[in-house]
Coordinates of C-alpha atoms in Angstrom, one line a residue:
X99 CA 112.5 -18.0 9.1
X100 CA 114.7 -19.8 11.7
X101 CA 117.5 -18.2 13.4
X102 CA 120.1 -20.1 11.5
X103 CA 118.4 -18.9 8.5
X104 CA 118.1 -15.3 9.3
X105 CA 121.8 -15.6 10.1
X106 CA 122.8 -17.0 6.9
X107 CA 120.9 -14.8 5.0
X108 CA 122.6 -11.9 6.6
X109 CA 126.4 -13.0 6.4
X110 CA 125.8 -13.7 2.2
X111 CA 124.1 -10.2 1.7
X112 CA 127.2 -8.9 4.1
X113 CA 129.2 -10.4 2.2
X114 CA 127.4 -9.4 -1.3
X115 CA 127.1 -5.9 -0.3
X116 CA 131.2 -5.6 0.8
X117 CA 131.9 -6.9 -2.6
X118 CA 129.4 -4.6 -4.6
X119 CA 128.4 -1.7 -1.8
X120 CA 126.6 0.1 -4.8
X121 CA 124.2 -2.5 -4.9
X122 CA 122.8 -1.5 -1.6
X123 CA 121.4 1.7 -3.2
X124 CA 117.9 1.3 -4.3
X125 CA 114.6 2.7 -4.1
X126 CA 112.5 1.8 -1.3
X127 CA 108.8 0.8 -1.9
X128 CA 106.2 3.8 -2.2
X129 CA 103.5 4.1 0.5
X130 CA 100.2 5.3 -1.2
X131 CA 97.4 6.6 1.1
X132 CA 94.1 7.6 -0.3
X133 CA 91.7 9.7 1.6
X134 CA 88.5 7.5 2.9
X135 CA 86.5 10.4 4.2
X136 CA 86.2 12.7 7.1
X137 CA 89.9 11.9 8.8
X138 CA 90.5 8.5 7.5
X139 CA 92.9 7.2 5.5
X140 CA 93.7 3.9 3.6
X141 CA 97.1 2.7 2.1
X142 CA 97.6 -1.2 1.2
X143 CA 100.9 -2.6 0.6
X144 CA 102.4 -4.3 -2.4
X145 CA 101.8 -7.5 -0.7
X146 CA 98.2 -7.2 0.4
X147 CA 98.3 -5.5 3.8
X148 CA 96.1 -2.7 4.7
X149 CA 96.7 0.4 7.0
X150 CA 93.9 2.6 8.2
X151 CA 94.5 5.8 10.0
X152 CA 91.8 7.7 11.9
X153 CA 91.9 10.7 14.0
X154 CA 90.5 11.3 17.3
X155 CA 86.9 13.0 17.5
X156 CA 88.4 15.6 19.6
X157 CA 90.3 17.1 16.7
X158 CA 86.8 15.5 13.7
X159 CA 87.9 12.0 13.7
X160 CA 85.6 9.0 14.3
X161 CA 88.5 7.5 16.6
X162 CA 88.1 4.4 14.3
X163 CA 91.9 3.4 13.8
X164 CA 95.3 4.0 14.6
X165 CA 96.9 7.3 14.3
X166 CA 99.4 8.2 11.5
X167 CA 101.5 9.2 14.9
X168 CA 101.1 6.2 16.9
X169 CA 102.1 4.2 13.0
X170 CA 105.4 6.3 13.4
X171 CA 105.7 5.2 17.2
X172 CA 105.0 1.9 16.1
X173 CA 107.6 1.5 13.1
X174 CA 109.9 3.0 15.7
X175 CA 109.5 0.5 18.1
X176 CA 109.1 -2.3 15.4
X177 CA 112.0 -1.6 13.5
X178 CA 114.1 -1.5 16.6
X179 CA 112.7 -5.1 17.4
X180 CA 113.6 -6.4 14.1
X181 CA 117.4 -5.2 13.8
X182 CA 117.7 -6.6 17.1
X183 CA 116.2 -9.8 16.4
X184 CA 118.4 -10.2 13.4
X185 CA 121.6 -8.8 15.5
X186 CA 121.1 -11.4 18.0
X187 CA 120.7 -13.9 15.3
X188 CA 123.6 -13.1 13.5
X189 CA 126.0 -13.1 17.1
X190 CA 124.1 -16.7 17.9
X191 CA 122.2 -15.1 20.8
X192 CA 118.9 -17.3 21.4
X193 CA 116.2 -14.4 22.6
X194 CA 113.6 -15.2 25.1
X195 CA 112.1 -11.5 25.4
X196 CA 112.4 -8.8 22.9
X197 CA 110.0 -6.2 23.1
X198 CA 110.1 -2.3 22.4
X199 CA 107.9 0.7 22.9
X200 CA 108.2 3.8 21.6
X201 CA 106.9 7.1 23.6
X202 CA 106.7 10.8 22.2
X203 CA 105.5 14.2 23.5
X204 CA 103.9 16.4 21.0
X205 CA 102.0 19.4 21.1
X206 CA 98.6 19.9 19.1
X207 CA 99.0 23.2 18.5
X208 CA 101.3 22.1 16.0
X209 CA 99.0 20.0 14.0
X210 CA 96.4 22.9 13.7
X211 CA 98.3 25.7 12.7
X212 CA 98.6 27.5 16.0
X213 CA 101.3 29.5 16.9
X214 CA 103.0 30.6 20.2
X215 CA 101.8 33.9 21.5
X216 CA 105.2 35.3 20.0
X217 CA 104.0 34.1 16.2
X218 CA 106.6 31.5 16.2
X219 CA 105.5 28.1 14.6
X220 CA 104.8 25.2 16.9
X221 CA 106.2 22.0 15.5
X222 CA 103.5 19.5 13.9
X223 CA 106.0 16.8 14.8
X224 CA 106.6 15.3 17.9
X225 CA 109.2 17.4 20.3
X226 CA 111.0 14.4 21.9
X227 CA 110.6 10.8 21.4
X228 CA 111.8 7.7 23.8
X229 CA 112.3 3.9 22.6
X230 CA 111.7 1.7 25.8
X231 CA 113.6 -2.0 24.8
X232 CA 113.1 -5.1 27.6
X233 CA 115.4 -8.1 26.2
X234 CA 116.5 -11.1 27.7
X235 CA 118.9 -14.4 26.5
X236 CA 119.7 -17.3 28.8
X237 CA 122.9 -17.1 29.9
X238 CA 123.3 -13.8 28.3
X239 CA 124.5 -11.3 30.8
X240 CA 123.2 -7.6 30.8
X241 CA 126.1 -5.8 29.6
X242 CA 126.3 -7.7 26.5
X243 CA 122.6 -7.7 25.7
X244 CA 122.8 -3.7 26.2
X245 CA 125.7 -3.8 23.7
X246 CA 124.1 -5.7 21.0
X247 CA 120.7 -3.4 21.6
X248 CA 123.3 -0.1 21.2
X249 CA 125.2 -1.6 18.2
X250 CA 122.0 -2.1 16.5
X251 CA 120.4 1.7 17.2
X252 CA 122.5 3.1 14.4
X253 CA 121.5 0.6 11.4
X254 CA 117.5 0.9 12.1
X255 CA 116.1 2.7 9.2
X256 CA 113.3 4.1 11.0
X257 CA 115.6 5.2 14.1
X258 CA 118.3 7.2 11.3
X259 CA 115.0 8.7 9.5
X260 CA 113.9 10.0 12.9
X261 CA 117.8 11.1 13.7
X262 CA 119.0 12.7 10.8
X263 CA 117.3 15.9 9.1
X264 CA 115.9 14.8 6.0
X265 CA 114.1 16.9 3.5
X266 CA 110.9 15.8 1.6
X267 CA 110.5 16.5 -1.4
X268 CA 106.9 17.9 -2.1
X269 CA 105.4 17.2 -5.7
X270 CA 101.9 18.6 -6.5
X271 CA 99.4 17.3 -9.1
X272 CA 95.9 18.8 -9.4
X273 CA 93.4 16.1 -10.3
X274 CA 90.7 17.2 -12.9

């Protein structure tokens, strides 16, 4: 979609949501993942895309696909890039460079259930994450580009999901 189309679409959505805020609340498309043997999983999106995960050989996987943790970092970086691009187009900023990479630091003990020496559990998720953004636009000063990136951080769904505590309900169905 061309920049003008994105900006026009954003303006329409913002206008509609200001008139009818309750229209913004919706159920997100569920993600269904199936075990594919070993430590591999496969998910299929409603648009037909397929995502496969696997784990490193050091913990029993075949190392044939991205890990779920890498997909989490990918989701963070791609969501941020998407939101920055949307806002740049709304503000009339023509970008020539926009990329992000997400880094994290984790403790493998949490994944495999090894507690601290004193018995405290070790978190299975990342202990820290960082998002690094590289952005450039002809004739736009660095302060304006930094402000653009900072303004979108609170509007990035994946960033918000990682920064805000979110209870995950667990529902179990035992198959026959």
